[in-house]
XYZ file of C-alpha atoms in Angstrom:
322
model
C -44.427 -17.909 -40.523
C -44.807 -14.692 -38.715
C -46.999 -13.690 -35.894
C -48.650 -10.292 -35.541
C -48.783 -9.751 -31.592
C -50.274 -6.362 -30.574
C -49.902 -4.693 -27.270
C -53.595 -5.194 -26.609
C -53.384 -9.062 -27.288
C -50.384 -9.162 -24.832
C -52.422 -7.381 -22.181
C -55.354 -9.624 -22.864
C -53.055 -12.798 -22.382
C -51.562 -11.363 -19.279
C -54.905 -10.700 -17.832
C -56.031 -14.243 -18.590
C -52.924 -15.780 -16.839
C -53.452 -13.467 -13.907
C -56.979 -14.709 -13.485
C -55.905 -18.341 -13.759
C -53.197 -17.822 -11.092
C -55.572 -16.115 -8.695
C -58.031 -18.909 -9.054
C -55.328 -21.273 -7.857
C -55.710 -23.705 -10.753
C -51.996 -23.759 -11.476
C -50.462 -23.212 -8.090
C -47.952 -25.767 -6.849
C -49.315 -27.731 -3.934
C -46.129 -29.629 -2.843
C -44.514 -28.345 0.445
C -40.935 -27.165 0.398
C -38.638 -30.002 1.631
C -35.666 -28.197 3.253
C -33.274 -31.149 2.750
C -30.197 -31.619 0.727
C -28.787 -34.694 -1.175
C -26.401 -37.127 0.647
C -22.814 -35.847 0.703
C -21.073 -38.471 -1.423
C -20.187 -39.028 -5.106
C -19.258 -42.304 -6.761
C -17.425 -43.184 -9.964
C -15.196 -45.915 -11.517
C -11.456 -45.659 -11.972
C -10.396 -48.625 -14.255
C -11.326 -51.700 -12.145
C -11.692 -49.663 -8.896
C -14.604 -47.933 -7.507
C -14.038 -44.493 -5.967
C -16.539 -42.884 -3.473
C -15.804 -39.251 -2.595
C -17.189 -38.358 0.915
C -17.278 -34.896 2.551
C -16.266 -33.754 5.790
C -18.336 -30.632 5.265
C -17.457 -26.987 4.182
C -14.585 -25.262 5.979
C -14.844 -21.525 6.026
C -11.535 -19.491 6.218
C -13.325 -15.971 6.218
C -11.676 -12.999 4.701
C -8.900 -13.932 2.350
C -6.628 -11.052 3.036
C -4.757 -12.717 5.964
C -4.638 -16.138 4.321
C -3.701 -15.753 0.774
C -0.783 -13.443 0.692
C 1.758 -11.943 -1.842
C -0.875 -10.563 -4.107
C -2.680 -7.298 -3.292
C -5.811 -8.062 -1.369
C -8.015 -6.061 -3.691
C -6.703 -8.227 -6.657
C -7.590 -11.354 -4.559
C -11.063 -10.198 -3.866
C -11.542 -9.368 -7.643
C -10.365 -12.865 -8.563
C -13.099 -14.306 -6.365
C -15.786 -11.884 -7.465
C -14.964 -12.599 -11.164
C -15.637 -16.192 -10.455
C -18.893 -15.554 -8.608
C -17.479 -16.339 -5.278
C -17.782 -14.312 -2.115
C -14.791 -11.831 -1.785
C -15.209 -11.632 1.889
C -15.516 -15.456 2.932
C -13.312 -18.092 1.290
C -15.045 -21.553 1.896
C -12.960 -24.717 1.187
C -14.465 -28.222 0.704
C -13.105 -31.376 2.332
C -13.227 -34.110 -0.194
C -11.956 -37.555 0.903
C -11.740 -40.314 -1.846
C -12.334 -43.874 -0.522
C -11.012 -46.259 -3.131
C -12.117 -49.851 -3.437
C -9.384 -51.790 -5.063
C -11.120 -55.024 -4.824
C -8.944 -56.425 -2.048
C -8.438 -53.037 -0.140
C -10.698 -50.274 0.840
C -8.638 -47.257 1.235
C -9.604 -43.880 2.813
C -7.630 -40.660 2.079
C -7.628 -38.097 4.870
C -10.202 -37.896 7.634
C -11.251 -34.328 8.122
C -11.653 -32.212 11.270
C -13.297 -34.830 13.485
C -14.590 -33.438 16.713
C -12.696 -30.036 16.417
C -14.680 -27.039 15.581
C -11.734 -24.696 15.146
C -13.161 -23.634 11.665
C -16.898 -23.631 12.701
C -19.871 -25.833 12.970
C -20.067 -27.195 9.257
C -17.112 -29.563 9.604
C -16.897 -33.097 11.089
C -19.430 -34.956 9.027
C -17.122 -37.581 7.371
C -18.533 -40.377 9.353
C -22.192 -39.202 8.349
C -21.070 -39.045 4.740
C -19.732 -42.446 4.885
C -23.026 -43.838 6.276
C -24.885 -42.000 3.574
C -22.707 -43.871 1.039
C -23.226 -47.220 2.669
C -19.589 -47.675 3.890
C -18.852 -48.938 7.326
C -15.697 -47.587 9.248
C -14.900 -51.292 10.108
C -14.535 -52.077 6.411
C -11.765 -49.481 5.849
C -8.463 -51.342 5.507
C -6.142 -48.381 5.198
C -6.250 -44.668 6.159
C -3.794 -42.671 4.013
C -2.827 -39.244 5.430
C -1.308 -36.567 3.054
C 0.007 -34.793 6.173
C -0.736 -34.252 9.792
C -2.719 -30.875 9.794
C -5.760 -30.598 11.909
C -8.353 -30.948 8.974
C -6.669 -34.127 7.503
C -6.025 -36.396 10.585
C -8.887 -35.080 12.866
C -11.252 -37.963 12.149
C -8.916 -40.807 13.021
C -10.217 -41.127 16.632
C -13.568 -40.015 18.288
C -14.168 -37.718 21.221
C -13.042 -40.354 23.642
C -9.783 -41.009 21.616
C -11.186 -44.345 20.426
C -9.956 -45.173 16.880
C -12.835 -44.818 14.368
C -11.404 -47.238 11.877
C -10.680 -50.322 14.033
C -9.314 -52.540 11.278
C -7.273 -50.044 9.426
C -3.479 -49.234 9.365
C -2.643 -45.606 9.139
C -0.144 -44.451 6.514
C 1.891 -41.124 6.853
C 5.282 -39.697 6.197
C 7.476 -40.205 9.165
C 8.987 -36.702 9.132
C 5.497 -35.215 9.193
C 4.453 -37.418 11.987
C 7.605 -36.544 14.057
C 7.204 -32.823 13.368
C 3.561 -32.411 14.354
C 3.610 -34.751 17.359
C 6.694 -33.141 18.927
C 5.770 -32.025 22.417
C 8.474 -29.469 22.335
C 6.243 -27.426 20.017
C 3.527 -27.207 22.815
C 4.924 -23.833 23.734
C 4.778 -22.459 20.244
C 2.187 -20.939 17.996
C 1.671 -24.553 16.592
C 0.266 -25.764 19.827
C -3.291 -26.348 18.635
C -2.084 -28.419 15.614
C 0.235 -30.386 17.822
C -2.537 -31.105 20.334
C -4.868 -32.184 17.585
C -2.212 -34.393 15.867
C -1.216 -36.004 19.073
C -4.883 -36.706 19.948
C -5.394 -38.601 16.718
C -2.049 -40.131 15.843
C -0.792 -41.376 19.283
C -3.809 -43.719 19.907
C -2.870 -45.469 16.660
C 0.917 -45.313 16.967
C 1.082 -49.074 17.057
C -0.529 -49.374 13.629
C 1.181 -46.522 11.855
C 3.100 -47.299 8.647
C 5.458 -44.820 7.218
C 5.894 -44.420 3.480
C 8.674 -42.974 1.349
C 8.722 -40.715 -1.683
C 8.074 -42.775 -4.844
C 7.161 -45.878 -2.935
C 4.047 -48.022 -4.020
C 3.130 -48.756 -0.346
C -0.312 -50.094 -1.318
C -1.188 -51.860 -4.608
C -1.968 -49.138 -7.117
C -0.987 -46.297 -4.676
C 2.220 -44.428 -4.943
C 3.423 -41.607 -2.676
C 4.802 -38.502 -4.199
C 6.653 -35.902 -1.923
C 5.252 -32.475 -2.344
C 6.953 -30.499 0.689
C 6.356 -26.926 1.621
C 2.800 -26.954 2.920
C 4.245 -29.171 5.672
C 7.753 -30.890 5.921
C 6.303 -34.289 4.967
C 3.383 -33.301 2.836
C 2.678 -35.845 0.080
C 0.393 -36.417 -3.010
C -0.567 -39.891 -4.169
C -1.012 -41.342 -7.628
C -3.854 -43.904 -7.520
C -3.968 -46.304 -10.467
C -6.180 -49.127 -11.475
C -6.119 -51.027 -14.835
C -4.186 -48.229 -16.560
C -6.464 -45.301 -15.326
C -5.025 -42.876 -12.703
C -5.703 -39.793 -10.735
C -3.590 -37.817 -8.359
C -4.899 -37.051 -4.963
C -3.378 -33.646 -4.323
C -3.873 -33.260 -0.526
C -2.957 -29.768 0.150
C -0.828 -28.939 -2.983
C -3.324 -26.190 -3.766
C -6.070 -24.973 -1.520
C -8.256 -23.208 -3.941
C -9.381 -23.852 -7.497
C -9.137 -20.169 -8.528
C -6.686 -18.278 -6.200
C -3.822 -20.777 -6.136
C -4.251 -21.933 -9.750
C -4.480 -18.667 -11.451
C -1.705 -17.275 -9.117
C 0.190 -20.444 -8.203
C 3.072 -18.487 -6.689
C 0.686 -16.731 -4.189
C 1.438 -17.803 -0.656
C -0.831 -19.447 1.714
C -0.623 -18.529 5.360
C -0.986 -22.154 6.715
C 2.191 -23.287 4.706
C 5.126 -24.369 6.961
C 7.411 -23.058 4.192
C 5.556 -20.836 1.792
C 8.296 -20.295 -0.714
C 8.880 -24.044 -1.001
C 5.101 -24.704 -1.129
C 4.742 -22.400 -4.141
C 7.596 -23.966 -5.824
C 6.235 -27.479 -5.338
C 2.914 -26.294 -6.390
C 4.146 -24.993 -9.764
C 6.318 -28.005 -10.475
C 3.560 -30.654 -9.776
C 0.864 -28.596 -11.515
C 3.089 -28.370 -14.636
C 3.605 -32.179 -14.486
C -0.096 -32.838 -14.184
C -1.213 -30.398 -16.694
C 1.464 -31.732 -19.236
C 0.522 -35.366 -18.741
C -3.245 -34.733 -18.562
C -3.648 -36.629 -15.254
C -6.934 -36.287 -13.531
C -6.815 -34.890 -10.136
C -8.688 -35.127 -6.961
C -8.184 -32.160 -4.691
C -9.312 -32.173 -0.980
C -10.174 -28.533 -0.881
C -11.569 -27.705 -4.333
C -15.329 -27.210 -4.964
C -17.287 -30.425 -4.436
C -16.496 -33.110 -5.300
C -13.079 -31.910 -6.352
C -12.423 -34.170 -9.297
C -11.200 -32.876 -12.688
C -8.163 -31.743 -14.522
C -5.742 -28.841 -14.448
C -4.528 -27.062 -17.800
C -2.110 -24.407 -18.420
C -3.370 -20.791 -18.739
C -0.817 -18.132 -19.178
C 1.487 -18.042 -16.253
C -0.948 -20.143 -14.201
C -3.421 -22.757 -14.538
C -7.135 -23.450 -14.792
C -9.206 -26.171 -13.168
C -11.867 -28.053 -15.238
C -14.276 -30.032 -13.295
C -15.192 -33.489 -14.373
C -18.979 -33.985 -15.073
C -20.858 -35.712 -12.350
C -22.215 -38.415 -14.363
C -24.464 -40.771 -12.629
C -24.232 -44.620 -13.520
C -26.465 -47.398 -12.517
């Protein structure tokens, strides 16, 4: 079937629609709401339930001084090609809370009261409340490392522990490095102050894990040094299903995947961090292991696959289940 649509008939149709709109008969009457959805996402992993909560976006600003080893114009082009701002890199802060049935385990705690990266961080407690999870129900807080944006929410502004019934797990060499008072006169001062503020009040409930150790049922530590001396990833497993919580193995789903040997300014040892990143991403891609990345675009859950000399991130669909 064909239709003979003339210019005159289109103009007539347009005039009719215009008159209808002007009369208000098809105008929307609902007010703009100006609100967003709660900042949590929930899915199942085998017999476990995983709830991802956000501490809020963390803006790094211009990438030129942060992502190094690649010409800055190339970095900006990589961002633009992926419809991201070339002038302001914004990271997410995705913390999985895993309910294993007998343990409720939180991975990393965000910036807490610090506003070192602006006002959009520090909402983890609010996100947990939106998800219906009480801080007192958390049995374990697992820290990938002691940087300011990962241990900042262990205590409140008055240095009172926010998770009163939880043990706190971290690598001992990372704890020792970032709470060392001798570094207070170094460029690392702000990180040390923040680490001491959050870790020293819970010193009596710290538990140190080792590389390869299953220190909680279904949770195995995997050393991934370079970003910090004791930085770790974690393999989380339930009923034969697994994902790797990457911590800060890679901070960006484009830049440090397409160019995994690019260096990141906040790495303690950038060369080691790059080598670790390539090694671990190779393993995850080869074994098709799902990943949860602390800093990838919300909610940070998906897979990495090989793509030339680098990798590509494929986000898992956010399927809602009732």
